[in-house]
GROMACS .gro file of C-alpha atoms in nm:
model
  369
    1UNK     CA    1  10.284   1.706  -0.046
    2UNK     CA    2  10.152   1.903   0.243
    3UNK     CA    3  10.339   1.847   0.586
    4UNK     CA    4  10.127   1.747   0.823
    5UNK     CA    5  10.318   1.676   1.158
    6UNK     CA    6  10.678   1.629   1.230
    7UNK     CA    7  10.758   1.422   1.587
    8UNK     CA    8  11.126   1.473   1.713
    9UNK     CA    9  11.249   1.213   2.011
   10UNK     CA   10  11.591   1.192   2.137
   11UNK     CA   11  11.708   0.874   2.163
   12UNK     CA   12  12.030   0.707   2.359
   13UNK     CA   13  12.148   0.350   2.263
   14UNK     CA   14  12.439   0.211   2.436
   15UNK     CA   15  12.715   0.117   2.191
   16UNK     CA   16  12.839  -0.228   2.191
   17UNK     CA   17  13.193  -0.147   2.264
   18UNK     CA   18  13.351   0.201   2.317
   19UNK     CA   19  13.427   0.390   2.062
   20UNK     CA   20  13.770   0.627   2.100
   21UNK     CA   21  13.903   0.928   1.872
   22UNK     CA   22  14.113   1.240   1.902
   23UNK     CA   23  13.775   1.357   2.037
   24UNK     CA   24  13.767   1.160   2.338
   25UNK     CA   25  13.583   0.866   2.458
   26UNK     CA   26  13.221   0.714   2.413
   27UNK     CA   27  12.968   0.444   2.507
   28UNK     CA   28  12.648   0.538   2.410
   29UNK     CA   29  12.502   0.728   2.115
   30UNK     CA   30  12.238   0.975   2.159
   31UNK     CA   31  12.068   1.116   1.900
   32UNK     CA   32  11.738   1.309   1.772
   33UNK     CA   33  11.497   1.050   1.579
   34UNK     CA   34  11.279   1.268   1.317
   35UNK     CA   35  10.982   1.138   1.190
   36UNK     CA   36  10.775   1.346   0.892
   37UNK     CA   37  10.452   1.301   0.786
   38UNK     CA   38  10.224   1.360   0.508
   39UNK     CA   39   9.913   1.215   0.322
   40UNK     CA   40   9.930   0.913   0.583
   41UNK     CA   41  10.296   0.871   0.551
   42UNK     CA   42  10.578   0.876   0.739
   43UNK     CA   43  10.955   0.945   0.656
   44UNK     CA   44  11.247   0.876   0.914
   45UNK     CA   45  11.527   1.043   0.977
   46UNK     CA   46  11.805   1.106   1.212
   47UNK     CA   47  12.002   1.374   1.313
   48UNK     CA   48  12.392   1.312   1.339
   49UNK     CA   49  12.449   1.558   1.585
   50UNK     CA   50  12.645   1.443   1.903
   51UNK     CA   51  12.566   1.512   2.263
   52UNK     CA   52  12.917   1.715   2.267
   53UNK     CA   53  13.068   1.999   2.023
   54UNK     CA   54  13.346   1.815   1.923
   55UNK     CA   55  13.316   1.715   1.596
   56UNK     CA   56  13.085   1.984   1.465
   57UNK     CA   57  12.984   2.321   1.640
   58UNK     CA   58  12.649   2.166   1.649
   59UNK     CA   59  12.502   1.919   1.949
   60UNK     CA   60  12.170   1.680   1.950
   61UNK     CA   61  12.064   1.940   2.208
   62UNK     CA   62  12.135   2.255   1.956
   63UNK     CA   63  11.965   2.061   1.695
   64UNK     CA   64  11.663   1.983   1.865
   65UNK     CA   65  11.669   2.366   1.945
   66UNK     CA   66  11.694   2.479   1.603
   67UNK     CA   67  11.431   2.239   1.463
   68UNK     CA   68  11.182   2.358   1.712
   69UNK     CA   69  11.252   2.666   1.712
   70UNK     CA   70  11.291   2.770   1.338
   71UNK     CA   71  11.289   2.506   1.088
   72UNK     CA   72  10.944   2.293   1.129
   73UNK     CA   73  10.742   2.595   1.203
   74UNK     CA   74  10.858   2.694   0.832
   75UNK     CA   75  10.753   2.323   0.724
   76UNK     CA   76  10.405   2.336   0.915
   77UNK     CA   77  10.145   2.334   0.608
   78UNK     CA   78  10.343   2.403   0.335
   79UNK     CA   79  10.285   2.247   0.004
   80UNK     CA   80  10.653   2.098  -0.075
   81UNK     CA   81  10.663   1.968  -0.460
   82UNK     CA   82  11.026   1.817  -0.380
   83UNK     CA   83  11.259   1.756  -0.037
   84UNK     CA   84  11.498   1.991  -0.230
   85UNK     CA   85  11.214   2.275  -0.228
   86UNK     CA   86  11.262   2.262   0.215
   87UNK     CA   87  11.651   2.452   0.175
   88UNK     CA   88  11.431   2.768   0.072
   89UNK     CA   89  11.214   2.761   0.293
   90UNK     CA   90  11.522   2.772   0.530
   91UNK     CA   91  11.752   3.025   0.370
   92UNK     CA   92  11.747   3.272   0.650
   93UNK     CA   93  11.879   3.011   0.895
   94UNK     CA   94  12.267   3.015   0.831
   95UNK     CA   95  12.444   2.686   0.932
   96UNK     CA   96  12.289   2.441   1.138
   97UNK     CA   97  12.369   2.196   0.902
   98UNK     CA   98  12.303   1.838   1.072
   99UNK     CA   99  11.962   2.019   1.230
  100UNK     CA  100  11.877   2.070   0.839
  101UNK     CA  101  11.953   1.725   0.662
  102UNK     CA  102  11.775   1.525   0.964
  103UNK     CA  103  11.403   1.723   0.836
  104UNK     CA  104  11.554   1.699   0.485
  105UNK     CA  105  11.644   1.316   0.498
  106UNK     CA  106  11.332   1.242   0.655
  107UNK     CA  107  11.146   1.412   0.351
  108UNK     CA  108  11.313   1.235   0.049
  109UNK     CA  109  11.214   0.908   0.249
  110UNK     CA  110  10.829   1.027   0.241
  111UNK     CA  111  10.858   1.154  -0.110
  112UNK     CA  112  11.028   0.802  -0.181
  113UNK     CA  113  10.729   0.607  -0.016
  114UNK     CA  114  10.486   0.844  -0.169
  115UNK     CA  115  10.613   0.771  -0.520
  116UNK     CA  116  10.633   0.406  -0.419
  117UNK     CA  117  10.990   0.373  -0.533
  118UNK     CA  118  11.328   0.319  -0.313
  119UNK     CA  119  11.520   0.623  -0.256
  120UNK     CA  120  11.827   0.523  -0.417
  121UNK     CA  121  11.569   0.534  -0.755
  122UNK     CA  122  11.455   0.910  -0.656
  123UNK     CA  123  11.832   0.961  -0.568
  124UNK     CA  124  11.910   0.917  -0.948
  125UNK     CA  125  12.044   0.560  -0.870
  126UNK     CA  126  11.948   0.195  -0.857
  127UNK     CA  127  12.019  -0.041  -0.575
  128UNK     CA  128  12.379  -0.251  -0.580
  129UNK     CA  129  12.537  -0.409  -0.327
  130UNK     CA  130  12.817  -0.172  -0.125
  131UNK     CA  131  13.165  -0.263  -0.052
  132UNK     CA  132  13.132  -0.233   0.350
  133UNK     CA  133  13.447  -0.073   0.560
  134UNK     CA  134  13.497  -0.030   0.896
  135UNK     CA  135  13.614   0.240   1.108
  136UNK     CA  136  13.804   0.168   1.437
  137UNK     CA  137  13.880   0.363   1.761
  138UNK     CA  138  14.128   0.399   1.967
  139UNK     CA  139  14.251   0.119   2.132
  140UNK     CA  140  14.456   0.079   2.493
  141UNK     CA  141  14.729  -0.107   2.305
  142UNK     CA  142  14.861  -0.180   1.960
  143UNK     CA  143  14.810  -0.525   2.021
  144UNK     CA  144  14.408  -0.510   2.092
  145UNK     CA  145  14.383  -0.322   1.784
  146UNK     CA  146  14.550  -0.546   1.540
  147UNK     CA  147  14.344  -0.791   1.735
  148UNK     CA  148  14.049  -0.630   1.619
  149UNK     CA  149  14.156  -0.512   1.270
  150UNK     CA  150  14.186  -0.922   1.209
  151UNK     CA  151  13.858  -0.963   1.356
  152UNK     CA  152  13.698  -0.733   1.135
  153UNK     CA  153  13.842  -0.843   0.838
  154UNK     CA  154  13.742  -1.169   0.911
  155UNK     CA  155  13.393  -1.063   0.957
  156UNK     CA  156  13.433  -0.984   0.592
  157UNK     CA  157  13.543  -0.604   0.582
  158UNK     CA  158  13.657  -0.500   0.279
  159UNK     CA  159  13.846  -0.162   0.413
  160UNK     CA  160  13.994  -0.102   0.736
  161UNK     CA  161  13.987   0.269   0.896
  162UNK     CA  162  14.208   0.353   1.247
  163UNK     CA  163  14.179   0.668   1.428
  164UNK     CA  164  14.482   0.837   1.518
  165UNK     CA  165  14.578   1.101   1.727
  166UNK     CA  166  14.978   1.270   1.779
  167UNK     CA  167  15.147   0.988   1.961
  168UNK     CA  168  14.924   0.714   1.817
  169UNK     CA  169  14.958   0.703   1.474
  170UNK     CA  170  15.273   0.514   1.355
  171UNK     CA  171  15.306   0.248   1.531
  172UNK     CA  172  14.963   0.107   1.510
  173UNK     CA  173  14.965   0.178   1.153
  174UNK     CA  174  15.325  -0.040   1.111
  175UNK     CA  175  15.167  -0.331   1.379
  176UNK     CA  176  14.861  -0.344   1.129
  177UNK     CA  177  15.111  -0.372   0.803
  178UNK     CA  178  15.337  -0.636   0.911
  179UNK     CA  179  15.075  -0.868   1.082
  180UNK     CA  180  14.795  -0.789   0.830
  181UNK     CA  181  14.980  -0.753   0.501
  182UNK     CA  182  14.818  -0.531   0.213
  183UNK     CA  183  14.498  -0.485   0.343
  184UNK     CA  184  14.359  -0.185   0.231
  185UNK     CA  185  14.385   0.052   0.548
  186UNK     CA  186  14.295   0.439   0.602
  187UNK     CA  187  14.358   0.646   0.882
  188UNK     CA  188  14.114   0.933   0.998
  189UNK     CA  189  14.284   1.238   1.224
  190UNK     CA  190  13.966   1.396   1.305
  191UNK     CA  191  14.158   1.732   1.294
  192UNK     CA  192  14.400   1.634   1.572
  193UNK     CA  193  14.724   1.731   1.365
  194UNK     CA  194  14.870   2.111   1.317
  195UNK     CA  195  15.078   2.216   0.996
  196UNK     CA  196  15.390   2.129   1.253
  197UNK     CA  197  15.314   1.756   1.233
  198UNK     CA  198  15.359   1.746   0.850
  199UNK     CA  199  15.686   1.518   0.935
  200UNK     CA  200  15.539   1.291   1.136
  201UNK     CA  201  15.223   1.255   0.860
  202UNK     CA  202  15.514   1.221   0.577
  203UNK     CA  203  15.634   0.925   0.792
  204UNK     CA  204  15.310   0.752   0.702
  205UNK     CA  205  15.391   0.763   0.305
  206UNK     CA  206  15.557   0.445   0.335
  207UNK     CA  207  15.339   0.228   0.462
  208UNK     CA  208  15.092   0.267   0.124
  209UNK     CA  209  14.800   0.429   0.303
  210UNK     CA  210  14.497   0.497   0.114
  211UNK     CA  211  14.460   0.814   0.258
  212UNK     CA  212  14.495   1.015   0.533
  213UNK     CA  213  14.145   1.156   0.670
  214UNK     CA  214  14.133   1.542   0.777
  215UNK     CA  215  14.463   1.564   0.912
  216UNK     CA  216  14.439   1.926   0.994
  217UNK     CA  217  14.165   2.214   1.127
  218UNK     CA  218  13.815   2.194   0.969
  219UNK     CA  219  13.793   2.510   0.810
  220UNK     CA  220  14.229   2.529   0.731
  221UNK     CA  221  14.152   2.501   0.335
  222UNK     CA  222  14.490   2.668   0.311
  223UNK     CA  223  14.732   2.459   0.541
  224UNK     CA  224  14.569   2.114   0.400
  225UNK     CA  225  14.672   2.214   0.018
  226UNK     CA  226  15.024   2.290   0.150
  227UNK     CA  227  15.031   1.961   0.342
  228UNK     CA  228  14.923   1.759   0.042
  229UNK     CA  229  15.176   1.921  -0.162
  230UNK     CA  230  15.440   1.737   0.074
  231UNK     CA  231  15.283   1.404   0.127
  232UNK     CA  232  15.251   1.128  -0.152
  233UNK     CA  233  14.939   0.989   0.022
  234UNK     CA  234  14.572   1.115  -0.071
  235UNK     CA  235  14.451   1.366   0.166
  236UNK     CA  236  14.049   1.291   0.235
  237UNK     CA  237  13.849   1.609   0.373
  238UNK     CA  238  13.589   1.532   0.589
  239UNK     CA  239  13.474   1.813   0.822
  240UNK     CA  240  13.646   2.055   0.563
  241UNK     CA  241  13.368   1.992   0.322
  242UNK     CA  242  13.049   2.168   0.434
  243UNK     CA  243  12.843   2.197   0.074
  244UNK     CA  244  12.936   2.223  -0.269
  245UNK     CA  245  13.094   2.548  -0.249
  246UNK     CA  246  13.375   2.361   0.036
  247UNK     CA  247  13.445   2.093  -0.203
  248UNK     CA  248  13.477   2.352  -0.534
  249UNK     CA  249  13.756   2.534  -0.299
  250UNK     CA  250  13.921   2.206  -0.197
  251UNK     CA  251  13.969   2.102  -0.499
  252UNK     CA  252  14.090   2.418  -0.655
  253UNK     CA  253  14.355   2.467  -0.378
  254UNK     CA  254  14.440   2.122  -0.410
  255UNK     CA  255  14.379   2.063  -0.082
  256UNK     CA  256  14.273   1.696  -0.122
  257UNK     CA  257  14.239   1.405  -0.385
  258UNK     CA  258  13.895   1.236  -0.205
  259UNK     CA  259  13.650   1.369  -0.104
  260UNK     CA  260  13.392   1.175   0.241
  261UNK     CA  261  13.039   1.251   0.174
  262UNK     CA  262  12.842   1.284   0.499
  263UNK     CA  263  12.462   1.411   0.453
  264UNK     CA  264  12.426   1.491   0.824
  265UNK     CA  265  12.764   1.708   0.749
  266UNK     CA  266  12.644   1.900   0.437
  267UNK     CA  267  12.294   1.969   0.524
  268UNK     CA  268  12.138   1.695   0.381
  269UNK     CA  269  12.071   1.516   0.032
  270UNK     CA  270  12.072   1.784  -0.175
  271UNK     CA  271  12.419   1.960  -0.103
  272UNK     CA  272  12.567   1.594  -0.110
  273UNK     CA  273  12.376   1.530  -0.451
  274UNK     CA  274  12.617   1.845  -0.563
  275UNK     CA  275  12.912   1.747  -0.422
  276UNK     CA  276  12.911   1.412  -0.567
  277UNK     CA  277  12.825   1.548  -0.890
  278UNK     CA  278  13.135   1.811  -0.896
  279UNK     CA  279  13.357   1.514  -0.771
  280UNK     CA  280  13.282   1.351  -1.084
  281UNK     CA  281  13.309   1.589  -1.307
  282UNK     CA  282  13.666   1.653  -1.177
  283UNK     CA  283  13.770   1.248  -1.134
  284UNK     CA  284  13.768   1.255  -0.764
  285UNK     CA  285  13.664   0.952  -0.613
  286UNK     CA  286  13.408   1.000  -0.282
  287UNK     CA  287  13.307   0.745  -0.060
  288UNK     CA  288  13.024   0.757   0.252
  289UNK     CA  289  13.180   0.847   0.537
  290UNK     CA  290  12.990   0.771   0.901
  291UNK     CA  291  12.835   0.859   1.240
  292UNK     CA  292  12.767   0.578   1.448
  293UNK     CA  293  12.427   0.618   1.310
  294UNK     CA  294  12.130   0.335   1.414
  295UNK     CA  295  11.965   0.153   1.114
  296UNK     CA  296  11.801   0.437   1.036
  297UNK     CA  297  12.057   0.661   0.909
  298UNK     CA  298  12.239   0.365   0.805
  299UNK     CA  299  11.985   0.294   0.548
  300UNK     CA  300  11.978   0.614   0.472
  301UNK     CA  301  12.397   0.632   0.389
  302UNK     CA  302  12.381   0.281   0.179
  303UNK     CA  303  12.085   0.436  -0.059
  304UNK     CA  304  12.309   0.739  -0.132
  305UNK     CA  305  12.607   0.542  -0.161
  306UNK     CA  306  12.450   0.346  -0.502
  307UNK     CA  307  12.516   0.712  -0.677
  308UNK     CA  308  12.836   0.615  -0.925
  309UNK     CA  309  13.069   0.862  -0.758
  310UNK     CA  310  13.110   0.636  -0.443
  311UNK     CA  311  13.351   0.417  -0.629
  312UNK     CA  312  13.522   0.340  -0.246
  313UNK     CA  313  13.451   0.164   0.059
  314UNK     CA  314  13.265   0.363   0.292
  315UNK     CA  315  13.171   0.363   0.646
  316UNK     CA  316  12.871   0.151   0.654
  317UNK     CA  317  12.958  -0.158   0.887
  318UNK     CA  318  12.647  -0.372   0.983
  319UNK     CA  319  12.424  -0.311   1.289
  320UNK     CA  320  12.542  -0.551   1.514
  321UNK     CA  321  12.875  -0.395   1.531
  322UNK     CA  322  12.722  -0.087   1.736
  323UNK     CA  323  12.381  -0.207   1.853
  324UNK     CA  324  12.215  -0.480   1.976
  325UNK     CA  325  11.930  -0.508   1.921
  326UNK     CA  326  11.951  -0.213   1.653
  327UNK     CA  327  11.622  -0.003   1.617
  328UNK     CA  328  11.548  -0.190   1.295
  329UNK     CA  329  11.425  -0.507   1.226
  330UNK     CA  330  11.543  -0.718   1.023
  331UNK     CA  331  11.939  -0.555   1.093
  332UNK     CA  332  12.159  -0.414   0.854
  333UNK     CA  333  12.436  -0.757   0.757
  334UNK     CA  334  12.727  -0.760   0.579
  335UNK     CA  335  12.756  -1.096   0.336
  336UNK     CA  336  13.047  -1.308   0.265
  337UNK     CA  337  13.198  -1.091  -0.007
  338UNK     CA  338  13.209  -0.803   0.207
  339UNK     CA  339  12.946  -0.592   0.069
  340UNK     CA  340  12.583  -0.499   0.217
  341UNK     CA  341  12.297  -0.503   0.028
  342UNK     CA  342  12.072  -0.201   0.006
  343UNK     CA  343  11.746  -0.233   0.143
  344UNK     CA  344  11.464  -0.316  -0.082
  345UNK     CA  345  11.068  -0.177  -0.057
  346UNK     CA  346  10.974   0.220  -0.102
  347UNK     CA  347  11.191   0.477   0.051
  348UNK     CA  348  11.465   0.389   0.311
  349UNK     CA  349  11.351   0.027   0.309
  350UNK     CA  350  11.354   0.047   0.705
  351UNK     CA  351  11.111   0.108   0.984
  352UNK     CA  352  11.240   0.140   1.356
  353UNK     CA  353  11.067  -0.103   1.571
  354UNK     CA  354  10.788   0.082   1.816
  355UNK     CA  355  10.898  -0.088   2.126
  356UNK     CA  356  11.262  -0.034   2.054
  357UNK     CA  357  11.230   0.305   1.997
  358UNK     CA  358  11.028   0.353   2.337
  359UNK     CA  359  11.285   0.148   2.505
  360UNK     CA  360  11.522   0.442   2.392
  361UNK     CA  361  11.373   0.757   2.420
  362UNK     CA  362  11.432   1.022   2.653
  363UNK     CA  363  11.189   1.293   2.507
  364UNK     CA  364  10.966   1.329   2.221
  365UNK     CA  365  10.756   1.609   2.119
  366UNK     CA  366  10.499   1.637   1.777
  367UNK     CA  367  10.465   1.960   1.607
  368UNK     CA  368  10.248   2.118   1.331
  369UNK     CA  369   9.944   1.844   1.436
   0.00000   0.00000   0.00000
């Protein structure tokens, strides 16, 4: 296929509750919406980049930069046989990960639609339903975030996720055991620990955790094997794992026992095609991890979480429980048995709604036309 024009817009969308980590504090998302287009057809993606550098060195604003600047003029008129083909035509641009997989996602979505199949299919998958977690911020008190835990997992939930932070971490995590029982529960550190906490993360053994997410620094490879060494619960690296090459060293300084497979992370569907494949080969379950992403990259995560690696429950809640209206229609749902079904039709299965997508736009730009 021959790229004809690629539109970037950023986009903000107003969260429907605040959303709190180690990080800090948020109420709105905003985001870069990429659309790609080729032979009349149009693939969607969306750039997990936030407006600040706290997750990842990278920022919507960075991305938009780097897409501009160096990555669709490389696209502009070439003749791509395969989304993977685009990483070449990129290899002089180190990094920029998220800027990547945004131009990348959008392009397996038009190759999807252009072979008329759903991108799970082209993904080397079929469509099944997905066991649907949740991930939950910070709250101001243990108490409103049992609260909400029970909500949750009466909405259906099938895995719970709290952020925690030195000085919350604990306590909500013994609230949530004795008024919630068994439930299967997580916590996610976003980094926010240093190898002088290992004490206060051994505390957490006994309260049957199913892992502990990225406890220490994002590129510490080093400090997380010695940390696992000492705790009985699985260590899951998130920001650790930039590409297959991250995941190969993980593993082989047994620095963690799961792996979370973000796209936007990794540089798109290719590198996270890899790292699934090497967590299988070495039995280590991986599950989709997420970014407060609209229905978009939503339905982007549930196609790649068909793949037979993602044998957990990842971090694909429904739509409602971050935007209303999403920029989808109809929304992304969670049924009854607490999975979500993967949306049917060629490619993603989604388009964003035109007026929604005005509604939220700050700027938009087309290039290559």
């Amino acid at each position: 296929m021959k790229i004809s024009a690629v539109e970037l817009s950023v986009l903000r969308l107003p969260l429907v509750r605040p959303f709190e980590t180690s990080f800090g504090r948020v109420s709105a998302r905003e985001f870069v919406l990429v659309a790609v287009r080729a032979d009349g057809l149009v693939g969607w993606g969306e750039c997990v980049a936030d407006a600040d550098p706290y997750y990842s060195s990278e920022t919507s604003r960075s991305a938009w930069h780097v897409m501009s600047k160096y990555l669709i003029p490389a696209m502009c008129g070439a003749e791509i046989d395969h989304p993977r083909a685009l990483h070449g035509l990129w290899a002089r641009v180190r990094g920029h990960r998220m800027a990547k997989a945004a131009l990348e996602m959008a392009a397996w979505d038009l190759h999807a639609r252009r072979e008329r199949r759903p991108l799970c299919e082209v993904l080397g998958a079929s469509a099944r339903p997905i066991a649907a977690g949740v991930s939950i911020g910070i709250h101001e008190s243990v108490d409103a975030l049992v609260d909400r835990v029970q909500s949750e997992l009466a909405d259906g939930y099938r895995r719970i996720k709290i952020k925690i932070k030195p000085g919350w971490d604990r306590a909500p995590v013994e609230a949530i055991r004795e008024r919630c029982g068994d439930v299967p529960l997580m916590v996610d550190a976003n980094a926010a620990y240093d190898a002088g906490d290992a004490g206060t993360l051994a505390e957490l053994d006994r309260f049957q955790l199913m892992m502990i997410e990225q406890p220490l620094d994002y590129d510490d490879l080093v400090q997380h094997s010695r940390l696992q060494a000492s705790l009985g619960t699985a260590i899951c690296l998130d920001e650790s794992i930039t590409g297959p090459q991250a995941a190969v060293d993980a593993l082989d300084l047994g620095s963690c026992r799961i792996i979370n497979v973000k796209p936007g992370r990794m540089g798109g569907f290719g590198p996270s095609l890899d790292v699934h494949d090497i967590a299988v080969t070495r039995g280590v379950p991986v599950w989709h991890g997420g970014m407060l992403e609209s229905g978009i990259g939503r339905a982007h995560n549930l196609h790649l979480s068909t793949l037979p690696g993602f044998v957990l429950p990842g971090d694909v809640a429904a739509s409602r429980r971050y935007f209303v209206p999403d920029l989808i229609e109809p929304p992304i749902d969670v049924r009854p048995d607490g999975t979500i079904d993967v949306p049917g039709g060629p490619g993603i299965g989604v388009d964003p709604v035109p007026d929604r997508v005005r509604a939220a736009t700050l700027h938009t730009e087309r290039f290559c036309a």
